[in-house]
PDB file of C-alpha atoms and ligand atoms in Angstrom:
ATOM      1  CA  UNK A   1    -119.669 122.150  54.612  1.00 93.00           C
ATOM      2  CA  UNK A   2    -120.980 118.282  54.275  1.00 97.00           C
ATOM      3  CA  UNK A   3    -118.195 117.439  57.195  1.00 98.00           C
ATOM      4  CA  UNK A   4    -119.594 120.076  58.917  1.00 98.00           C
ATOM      5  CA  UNK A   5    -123.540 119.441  58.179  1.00 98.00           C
ATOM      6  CA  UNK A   6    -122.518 115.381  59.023  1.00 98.00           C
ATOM      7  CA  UNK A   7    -121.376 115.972  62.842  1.00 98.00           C
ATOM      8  CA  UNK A   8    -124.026 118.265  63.533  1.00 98.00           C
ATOM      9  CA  UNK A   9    -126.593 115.605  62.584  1.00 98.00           C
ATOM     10  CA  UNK A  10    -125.002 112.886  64.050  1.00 98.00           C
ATOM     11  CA  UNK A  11    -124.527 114.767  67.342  1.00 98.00           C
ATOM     12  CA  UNK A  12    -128.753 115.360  67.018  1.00 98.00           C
ATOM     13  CA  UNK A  13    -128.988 111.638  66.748  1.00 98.00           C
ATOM     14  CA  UNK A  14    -126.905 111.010  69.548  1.00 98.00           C
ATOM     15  CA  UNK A  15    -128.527 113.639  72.162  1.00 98.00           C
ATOM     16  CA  UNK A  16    -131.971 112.901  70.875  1.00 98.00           C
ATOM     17  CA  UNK A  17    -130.800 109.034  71.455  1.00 98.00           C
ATOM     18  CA  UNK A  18    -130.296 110.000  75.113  1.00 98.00           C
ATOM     19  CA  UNK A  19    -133.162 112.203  75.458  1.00 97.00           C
ATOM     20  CA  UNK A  20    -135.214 109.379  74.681  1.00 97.00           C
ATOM     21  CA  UNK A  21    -133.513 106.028  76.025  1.00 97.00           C
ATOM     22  CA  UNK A  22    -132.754 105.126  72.788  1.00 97.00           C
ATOM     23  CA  UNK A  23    -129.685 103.378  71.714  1.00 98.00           C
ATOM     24  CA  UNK A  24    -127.802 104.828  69.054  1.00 97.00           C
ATOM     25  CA  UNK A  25    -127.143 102.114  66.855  1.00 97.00           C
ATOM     26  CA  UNK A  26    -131.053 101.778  66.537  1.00 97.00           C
ATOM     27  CA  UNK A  27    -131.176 104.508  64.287  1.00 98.00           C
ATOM     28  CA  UNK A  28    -129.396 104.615  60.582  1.00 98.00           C
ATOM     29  CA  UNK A  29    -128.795 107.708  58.869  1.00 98.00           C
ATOM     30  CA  UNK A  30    -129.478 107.261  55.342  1.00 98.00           C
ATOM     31  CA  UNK A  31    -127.902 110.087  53.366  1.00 98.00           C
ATOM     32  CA  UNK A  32    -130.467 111.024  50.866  1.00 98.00           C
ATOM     33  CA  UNK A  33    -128.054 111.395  47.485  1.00 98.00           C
ATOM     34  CA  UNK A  34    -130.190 112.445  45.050  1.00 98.00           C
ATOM     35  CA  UNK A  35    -129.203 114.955  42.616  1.00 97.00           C
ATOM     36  CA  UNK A  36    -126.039 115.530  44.504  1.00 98.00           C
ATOM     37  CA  UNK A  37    -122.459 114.438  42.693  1.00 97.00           C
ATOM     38  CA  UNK A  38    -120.914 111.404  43.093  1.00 98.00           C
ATOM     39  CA  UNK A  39    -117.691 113.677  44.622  1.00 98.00           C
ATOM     40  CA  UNK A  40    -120.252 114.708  47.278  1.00 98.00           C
ATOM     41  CA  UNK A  41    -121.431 110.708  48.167  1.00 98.00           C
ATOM     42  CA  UNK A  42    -117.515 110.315  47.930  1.00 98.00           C
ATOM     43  CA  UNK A  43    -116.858 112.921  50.543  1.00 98.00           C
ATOM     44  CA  UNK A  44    -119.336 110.815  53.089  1.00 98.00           C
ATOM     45  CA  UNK A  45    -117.780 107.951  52.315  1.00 98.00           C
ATOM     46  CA  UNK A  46    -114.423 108.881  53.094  1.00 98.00           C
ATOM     47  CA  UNK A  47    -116.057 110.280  56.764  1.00 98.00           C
ATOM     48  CA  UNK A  48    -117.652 107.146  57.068  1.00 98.00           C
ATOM     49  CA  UNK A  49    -121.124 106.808  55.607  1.00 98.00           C
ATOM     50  CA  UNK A  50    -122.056 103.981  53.733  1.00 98.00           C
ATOM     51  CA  UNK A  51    -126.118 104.079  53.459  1.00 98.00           C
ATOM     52  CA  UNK A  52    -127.320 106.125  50.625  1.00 98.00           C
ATOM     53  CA  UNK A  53    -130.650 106.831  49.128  1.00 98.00           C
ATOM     54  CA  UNK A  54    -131.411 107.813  45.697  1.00 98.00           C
ATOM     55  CA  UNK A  55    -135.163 108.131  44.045  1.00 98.00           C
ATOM     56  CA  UNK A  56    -134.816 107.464  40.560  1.00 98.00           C
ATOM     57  CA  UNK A  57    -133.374 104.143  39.134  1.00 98.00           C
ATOM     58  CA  UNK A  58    -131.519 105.563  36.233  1.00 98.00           C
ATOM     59  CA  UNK A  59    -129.250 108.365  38.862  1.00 98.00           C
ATOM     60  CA  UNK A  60    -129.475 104.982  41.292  1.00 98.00           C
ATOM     61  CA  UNK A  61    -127.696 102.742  39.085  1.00 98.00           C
ATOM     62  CA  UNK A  62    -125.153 104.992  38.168  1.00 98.00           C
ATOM     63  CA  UNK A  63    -123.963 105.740  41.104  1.00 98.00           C
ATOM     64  CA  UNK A  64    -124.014 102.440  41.690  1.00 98.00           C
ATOM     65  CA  UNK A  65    -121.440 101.839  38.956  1.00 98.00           C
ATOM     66  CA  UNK A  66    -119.627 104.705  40.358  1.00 98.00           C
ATOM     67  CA  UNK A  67    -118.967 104.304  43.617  1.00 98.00           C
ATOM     68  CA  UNK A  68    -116.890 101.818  45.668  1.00 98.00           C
ATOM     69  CA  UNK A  69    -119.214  98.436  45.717  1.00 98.00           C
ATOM     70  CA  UNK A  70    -118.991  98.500  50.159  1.00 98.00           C
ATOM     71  CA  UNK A  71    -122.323 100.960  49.685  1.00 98.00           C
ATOM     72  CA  UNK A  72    -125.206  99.855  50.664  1.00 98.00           C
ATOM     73  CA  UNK A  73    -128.021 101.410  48.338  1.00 98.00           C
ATOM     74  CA  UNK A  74    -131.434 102.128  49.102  1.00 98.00           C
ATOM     75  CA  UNK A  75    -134.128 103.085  46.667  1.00 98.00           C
ATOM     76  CA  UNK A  76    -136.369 105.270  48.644  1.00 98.00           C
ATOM     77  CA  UNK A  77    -138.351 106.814  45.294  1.00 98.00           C
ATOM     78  CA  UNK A  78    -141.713 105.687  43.999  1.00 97.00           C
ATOM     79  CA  UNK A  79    -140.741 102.715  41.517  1.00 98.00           C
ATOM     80  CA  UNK A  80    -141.713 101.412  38.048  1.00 98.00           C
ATOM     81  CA  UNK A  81    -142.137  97.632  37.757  1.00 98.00           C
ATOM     82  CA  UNK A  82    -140.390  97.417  34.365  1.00 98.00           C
ATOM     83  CA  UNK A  83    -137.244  99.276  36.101  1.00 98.00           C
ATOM     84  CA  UNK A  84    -137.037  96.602  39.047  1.00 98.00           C
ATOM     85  CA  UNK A  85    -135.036  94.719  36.792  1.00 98.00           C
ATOM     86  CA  UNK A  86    -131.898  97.302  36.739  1.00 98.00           C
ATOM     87  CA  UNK A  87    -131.250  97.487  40.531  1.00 98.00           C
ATOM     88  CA  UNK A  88    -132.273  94.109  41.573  1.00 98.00           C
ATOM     89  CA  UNK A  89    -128.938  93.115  41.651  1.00 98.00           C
ATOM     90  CA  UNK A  90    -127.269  95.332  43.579  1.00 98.00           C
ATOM     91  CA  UNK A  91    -130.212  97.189  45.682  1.00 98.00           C
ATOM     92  CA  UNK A  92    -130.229  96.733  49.930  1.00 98.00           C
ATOM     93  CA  UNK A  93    -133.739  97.848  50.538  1.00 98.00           C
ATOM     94  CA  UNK A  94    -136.581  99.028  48.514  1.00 98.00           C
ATOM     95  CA  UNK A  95    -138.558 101.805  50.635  1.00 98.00           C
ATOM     96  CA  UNK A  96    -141.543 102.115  48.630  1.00 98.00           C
ATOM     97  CA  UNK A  97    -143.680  98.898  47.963  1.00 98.00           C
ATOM     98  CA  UNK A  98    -147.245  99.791  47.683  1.00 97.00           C
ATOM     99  CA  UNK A  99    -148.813  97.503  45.614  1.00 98.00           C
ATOM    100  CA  UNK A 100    -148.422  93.140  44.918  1.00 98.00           C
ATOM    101  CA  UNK A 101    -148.149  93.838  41.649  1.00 98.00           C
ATOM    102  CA  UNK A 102    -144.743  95.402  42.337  1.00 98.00           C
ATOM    103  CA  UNK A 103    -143.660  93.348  45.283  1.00 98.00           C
ATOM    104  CA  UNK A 104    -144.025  90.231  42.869  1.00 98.00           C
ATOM    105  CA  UNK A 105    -142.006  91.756  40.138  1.00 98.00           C
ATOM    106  CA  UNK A 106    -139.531  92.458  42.960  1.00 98.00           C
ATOM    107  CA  UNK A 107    -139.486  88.718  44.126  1.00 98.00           C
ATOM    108  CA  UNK A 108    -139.347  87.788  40.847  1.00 98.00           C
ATOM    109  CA  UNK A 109    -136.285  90.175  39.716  1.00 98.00           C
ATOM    110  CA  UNK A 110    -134.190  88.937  43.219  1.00 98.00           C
ATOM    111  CA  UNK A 111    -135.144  85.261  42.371  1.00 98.00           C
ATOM    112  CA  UNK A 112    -133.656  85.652  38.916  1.00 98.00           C
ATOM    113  CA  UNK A 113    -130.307  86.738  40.657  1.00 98.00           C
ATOM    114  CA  UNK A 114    -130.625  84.297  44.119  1.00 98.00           C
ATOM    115  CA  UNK A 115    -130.949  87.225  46.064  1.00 98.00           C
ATOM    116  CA  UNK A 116    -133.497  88.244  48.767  1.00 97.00           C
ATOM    117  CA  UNK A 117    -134.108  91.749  49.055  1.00 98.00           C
ATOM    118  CA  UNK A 118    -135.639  93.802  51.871  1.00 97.00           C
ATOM    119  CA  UNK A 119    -138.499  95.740  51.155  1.00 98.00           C
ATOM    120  CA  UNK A 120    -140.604  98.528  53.387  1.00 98.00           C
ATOM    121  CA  UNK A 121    -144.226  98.925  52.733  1.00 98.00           C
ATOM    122  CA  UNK A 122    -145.047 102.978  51.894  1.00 98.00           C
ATOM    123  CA  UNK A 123    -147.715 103.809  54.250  1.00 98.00           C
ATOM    124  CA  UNK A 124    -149.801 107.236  53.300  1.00 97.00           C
ATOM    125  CA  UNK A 125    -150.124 107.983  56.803  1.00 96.00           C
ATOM    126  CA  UNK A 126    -151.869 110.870  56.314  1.00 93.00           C
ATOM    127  CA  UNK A 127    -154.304 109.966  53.563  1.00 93.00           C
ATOM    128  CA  UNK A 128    -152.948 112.239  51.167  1.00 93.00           C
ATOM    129  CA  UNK A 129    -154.575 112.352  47.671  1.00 91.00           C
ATOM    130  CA  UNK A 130    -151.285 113.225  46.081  1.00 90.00           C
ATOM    131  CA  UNK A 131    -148.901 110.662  47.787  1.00 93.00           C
ATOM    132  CA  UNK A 132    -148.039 107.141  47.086  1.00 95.00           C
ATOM    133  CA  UNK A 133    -148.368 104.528  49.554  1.00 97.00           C
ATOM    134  CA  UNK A 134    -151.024 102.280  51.277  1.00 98.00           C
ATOM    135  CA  UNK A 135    -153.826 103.722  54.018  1.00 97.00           C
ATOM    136  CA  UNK A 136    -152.976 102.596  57.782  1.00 96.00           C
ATOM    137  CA  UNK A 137    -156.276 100.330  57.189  1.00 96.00           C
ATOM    138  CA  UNK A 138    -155.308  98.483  54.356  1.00 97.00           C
ATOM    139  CA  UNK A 139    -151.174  97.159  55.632  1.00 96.00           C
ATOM    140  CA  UNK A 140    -152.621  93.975  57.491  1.00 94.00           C
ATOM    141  CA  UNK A 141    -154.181  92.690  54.415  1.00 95.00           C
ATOM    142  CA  UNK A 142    -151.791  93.531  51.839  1.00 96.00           C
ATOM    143  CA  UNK A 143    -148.740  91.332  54.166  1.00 95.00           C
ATOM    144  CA  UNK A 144    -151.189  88.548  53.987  1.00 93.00           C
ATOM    145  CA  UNK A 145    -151.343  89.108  49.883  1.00 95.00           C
ATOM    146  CA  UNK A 146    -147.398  89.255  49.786  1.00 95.00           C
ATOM    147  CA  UNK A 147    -146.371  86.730  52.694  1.00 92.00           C
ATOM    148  CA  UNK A 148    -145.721  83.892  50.013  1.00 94.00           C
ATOM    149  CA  UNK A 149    -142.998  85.540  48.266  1.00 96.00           C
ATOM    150  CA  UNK A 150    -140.049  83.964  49.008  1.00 96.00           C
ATOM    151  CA  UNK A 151    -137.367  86.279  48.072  1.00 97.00           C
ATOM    152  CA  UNK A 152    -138.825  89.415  49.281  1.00 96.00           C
ATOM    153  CA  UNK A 153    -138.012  90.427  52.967  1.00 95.00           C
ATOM    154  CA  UNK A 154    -140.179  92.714  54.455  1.00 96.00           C
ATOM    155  CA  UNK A 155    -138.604  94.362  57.002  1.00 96.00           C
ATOM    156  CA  UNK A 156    -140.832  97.231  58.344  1.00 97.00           C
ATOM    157  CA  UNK A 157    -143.206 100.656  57.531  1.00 98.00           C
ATOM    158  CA  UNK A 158    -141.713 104.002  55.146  1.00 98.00           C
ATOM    159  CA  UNK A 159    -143.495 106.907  55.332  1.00 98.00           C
ATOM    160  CA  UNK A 160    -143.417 110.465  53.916  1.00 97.00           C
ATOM    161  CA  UNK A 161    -145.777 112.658  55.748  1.00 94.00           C
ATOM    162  CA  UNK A 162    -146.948 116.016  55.077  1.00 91.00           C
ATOM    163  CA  UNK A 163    -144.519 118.779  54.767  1.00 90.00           C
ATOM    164  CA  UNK A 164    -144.679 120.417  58.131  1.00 84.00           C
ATOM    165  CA  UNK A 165    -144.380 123.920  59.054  1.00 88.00           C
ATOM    166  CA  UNK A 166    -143.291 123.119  62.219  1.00 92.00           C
ATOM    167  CA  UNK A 167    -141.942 119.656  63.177  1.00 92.00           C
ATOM    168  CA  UNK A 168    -143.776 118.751  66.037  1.00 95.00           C
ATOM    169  CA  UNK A 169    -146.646 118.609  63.445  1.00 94.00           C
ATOM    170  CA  UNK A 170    -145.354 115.165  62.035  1.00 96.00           C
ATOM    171  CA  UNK A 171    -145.604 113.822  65.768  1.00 98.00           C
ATOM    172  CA  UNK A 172    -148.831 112.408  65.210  1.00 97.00           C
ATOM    173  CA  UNK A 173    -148.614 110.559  62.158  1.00 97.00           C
ATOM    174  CA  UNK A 174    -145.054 109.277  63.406  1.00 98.00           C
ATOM    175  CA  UNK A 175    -146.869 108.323  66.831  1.00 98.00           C
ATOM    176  CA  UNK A 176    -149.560 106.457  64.382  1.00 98.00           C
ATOM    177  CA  UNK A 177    -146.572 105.027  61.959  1.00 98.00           C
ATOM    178  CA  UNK A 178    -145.154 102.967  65.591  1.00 98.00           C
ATOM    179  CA  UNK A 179    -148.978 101.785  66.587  1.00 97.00           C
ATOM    180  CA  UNK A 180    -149.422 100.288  63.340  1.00 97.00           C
ATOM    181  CA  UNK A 181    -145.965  98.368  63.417  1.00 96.00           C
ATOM    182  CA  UNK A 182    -146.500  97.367  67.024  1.00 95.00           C
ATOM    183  CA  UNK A 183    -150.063  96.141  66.311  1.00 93.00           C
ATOM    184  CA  UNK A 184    -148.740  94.540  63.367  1.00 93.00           C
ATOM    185  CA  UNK A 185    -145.785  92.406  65.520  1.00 91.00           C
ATOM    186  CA  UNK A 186    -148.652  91.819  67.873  1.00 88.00           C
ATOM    187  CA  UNK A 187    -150.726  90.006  65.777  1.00 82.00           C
ATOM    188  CA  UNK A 188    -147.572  87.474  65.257  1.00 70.00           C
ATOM    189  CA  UNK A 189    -148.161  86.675  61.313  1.00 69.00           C
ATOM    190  CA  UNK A 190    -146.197  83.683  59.215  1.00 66.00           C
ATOM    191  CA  UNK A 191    -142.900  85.352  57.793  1.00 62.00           C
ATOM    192  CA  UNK A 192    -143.290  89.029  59.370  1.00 69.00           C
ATOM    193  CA  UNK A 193    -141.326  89.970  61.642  1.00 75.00           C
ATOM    194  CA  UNK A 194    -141.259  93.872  61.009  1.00 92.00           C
ATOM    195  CA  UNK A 195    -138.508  96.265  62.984  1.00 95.00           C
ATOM    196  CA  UNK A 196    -138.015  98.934  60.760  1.00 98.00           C
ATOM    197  CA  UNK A 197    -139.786 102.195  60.793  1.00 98.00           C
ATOM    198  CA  UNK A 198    -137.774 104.547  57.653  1.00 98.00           C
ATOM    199  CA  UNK A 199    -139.282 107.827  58.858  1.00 98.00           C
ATOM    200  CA  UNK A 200    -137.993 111.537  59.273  1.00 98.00           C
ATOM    201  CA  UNK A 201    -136.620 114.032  56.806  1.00 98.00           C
ATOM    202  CA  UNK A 202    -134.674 116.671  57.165  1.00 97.00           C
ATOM    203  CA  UNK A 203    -136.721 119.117  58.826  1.00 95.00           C
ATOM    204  CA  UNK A 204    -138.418 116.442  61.209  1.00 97.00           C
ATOM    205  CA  UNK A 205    -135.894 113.961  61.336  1.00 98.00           C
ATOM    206  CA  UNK A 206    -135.534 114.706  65.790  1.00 98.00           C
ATOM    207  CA  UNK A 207    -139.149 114.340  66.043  1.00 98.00           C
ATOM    208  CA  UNK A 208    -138.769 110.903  64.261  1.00 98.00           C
ATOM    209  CA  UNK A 209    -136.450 109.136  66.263  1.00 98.00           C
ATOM    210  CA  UNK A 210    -138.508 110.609  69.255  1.00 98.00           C
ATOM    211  CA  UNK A 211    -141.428 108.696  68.407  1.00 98.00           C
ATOM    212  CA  UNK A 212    -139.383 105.495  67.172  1.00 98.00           C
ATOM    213  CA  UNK A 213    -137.445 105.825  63.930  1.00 98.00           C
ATOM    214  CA  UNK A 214    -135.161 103.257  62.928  1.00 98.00           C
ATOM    215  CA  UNK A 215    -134.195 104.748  59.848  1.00 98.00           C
ATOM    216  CA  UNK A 216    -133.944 108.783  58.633  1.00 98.00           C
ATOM    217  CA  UNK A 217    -133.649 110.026  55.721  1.00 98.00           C
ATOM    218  CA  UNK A 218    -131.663 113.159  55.206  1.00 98.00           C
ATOM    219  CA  UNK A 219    -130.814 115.392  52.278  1.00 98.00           C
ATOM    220  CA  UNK A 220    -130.526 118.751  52.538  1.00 97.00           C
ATOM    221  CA  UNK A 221    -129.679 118.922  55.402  1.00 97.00           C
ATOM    222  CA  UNK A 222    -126.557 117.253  55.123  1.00 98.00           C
ATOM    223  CA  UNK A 223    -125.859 117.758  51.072  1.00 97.00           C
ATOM    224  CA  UNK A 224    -127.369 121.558  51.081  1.00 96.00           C
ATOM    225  CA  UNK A 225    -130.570 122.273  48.958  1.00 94.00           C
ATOM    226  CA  UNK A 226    -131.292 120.558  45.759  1.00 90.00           C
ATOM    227  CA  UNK A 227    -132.550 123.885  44.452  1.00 76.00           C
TER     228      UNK A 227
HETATM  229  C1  LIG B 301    -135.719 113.685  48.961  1.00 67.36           C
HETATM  230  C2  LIG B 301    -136.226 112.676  49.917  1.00 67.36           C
HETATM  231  C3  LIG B 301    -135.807 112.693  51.263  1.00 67.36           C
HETATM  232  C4  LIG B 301    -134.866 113.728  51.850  1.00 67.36           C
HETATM  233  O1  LIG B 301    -135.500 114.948  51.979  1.00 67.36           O
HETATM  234  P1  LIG B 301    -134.792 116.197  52.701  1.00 67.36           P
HETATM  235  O2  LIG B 301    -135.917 117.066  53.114  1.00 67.36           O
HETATM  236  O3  LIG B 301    -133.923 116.836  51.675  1.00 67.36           O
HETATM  237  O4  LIG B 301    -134.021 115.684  53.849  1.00 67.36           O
HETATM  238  C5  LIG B 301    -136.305 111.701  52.095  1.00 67.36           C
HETATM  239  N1  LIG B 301    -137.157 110.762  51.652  1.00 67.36           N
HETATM  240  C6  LIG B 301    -137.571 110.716  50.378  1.00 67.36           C
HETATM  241  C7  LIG B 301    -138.514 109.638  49.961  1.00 67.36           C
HETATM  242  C8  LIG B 301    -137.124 111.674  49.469  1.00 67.36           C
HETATM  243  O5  LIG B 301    -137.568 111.612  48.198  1.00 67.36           O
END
């Protein structure tokens, strides 16, 4: 079923790729692990895969442990600052930095083990009272606040958008998710030099890359539901 669920969504990458003049290599599939057994990640891996995101640091660093050490790991969940300190070593990218508070403990967790490690800022695109994540209004400043840190990389925008009914819903707030990065590149700032946009899930993942994602992030889709 996952080999199955796999070339299906990597043939929708590829013909929405084409549909758009995209290139194909500008968009990474990030199989969203989370809850799933390690036999599972291990049956991607042996098809290929080797981006996976997990939201909780405690299922994140065992897996870690668990799985060959050639996997690059991306912690995509909302994140504690006192828990920084058990992925820092190994962790690729950090999706969801929405405050300086955490972005320091970050730069101070990678410093501790000579590492600098790529972060995306969470952007609340929607101005959702439940979600995590900065308003659109409030990015520009907060790189200024965070542009000294040394051994934090920030790389580009992660958002989580409503749950749609229908896809095309999330159009907008992907359109508004590319503005704010291309504004942002625009406005040529010391040590940013943003080009990745982590947005799409499984049920809007087309309509993502459509409108410029550089990153998706699928789970069910490709694992079957978490239940
Ligand atoms: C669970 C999760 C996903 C994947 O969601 P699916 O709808 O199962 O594809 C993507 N991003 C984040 C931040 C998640 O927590």
């Amino acid at each position: 079923m996952i080999k199955e669920n796999y070339d299906l969504i990597k043939n929708n990458i590829t013909s929405t790729c084409k549909k758009t003049n995209r290139k194909v290599d500008e968009v990474e599939l990030l199989a969203v692990s989370k809850t799933k057994p390690m036999s599972d990640i291990m049956t991607l891996y042996d098809l290929g895969q080797r981006s996976f995101g997990e939201n909780k640091v405690q299922e994140l660093v065992e897996k870690y442990e668990g799985m060959p050490k050639d996997i690059n790991w991306h912690m995509i969940g909302h994140l504690q600052r006192n828990k920084v300190k058990y992925i820092a070593s190994f962790v690729n990218c950090i999706h969801s930095v929405d405050s300086v508070r955490l972005a320091e403990t970050i730069n101070k967790e990678a410093h501790k083990n000579s590492r600098i490690i790529d972060v995306l800022i969470e952007v609340n695109v929607a101005s959702e009272e439940s979600k995590f994540g900065l308003r659109i209004d409030d990015v520009v400043e907060f790189l200024d606040n965070i542009s000294h840190l040394n051994n934090v990389n920030v790389r580009g925008l992660m958002t989580i958008p409503p749950n749609p009914k229908s896809p095309e819903e999330n159009r907008m707030f992907f359109r508004s998710m590319y503005k704010l990065l291309v504004d942002i590149n625009h406005e040529k700032r010391d040590n940013v030099n943003m080009n990745v946009l982590s947005m799409g899930m499984s049920k809007d993942y087309m309509i993502a890359i459509e409108e410029g994602a550089t990153i998706i992030r699928v789970g069910s889709d490709l694992f079957g539901s978490r239940l």
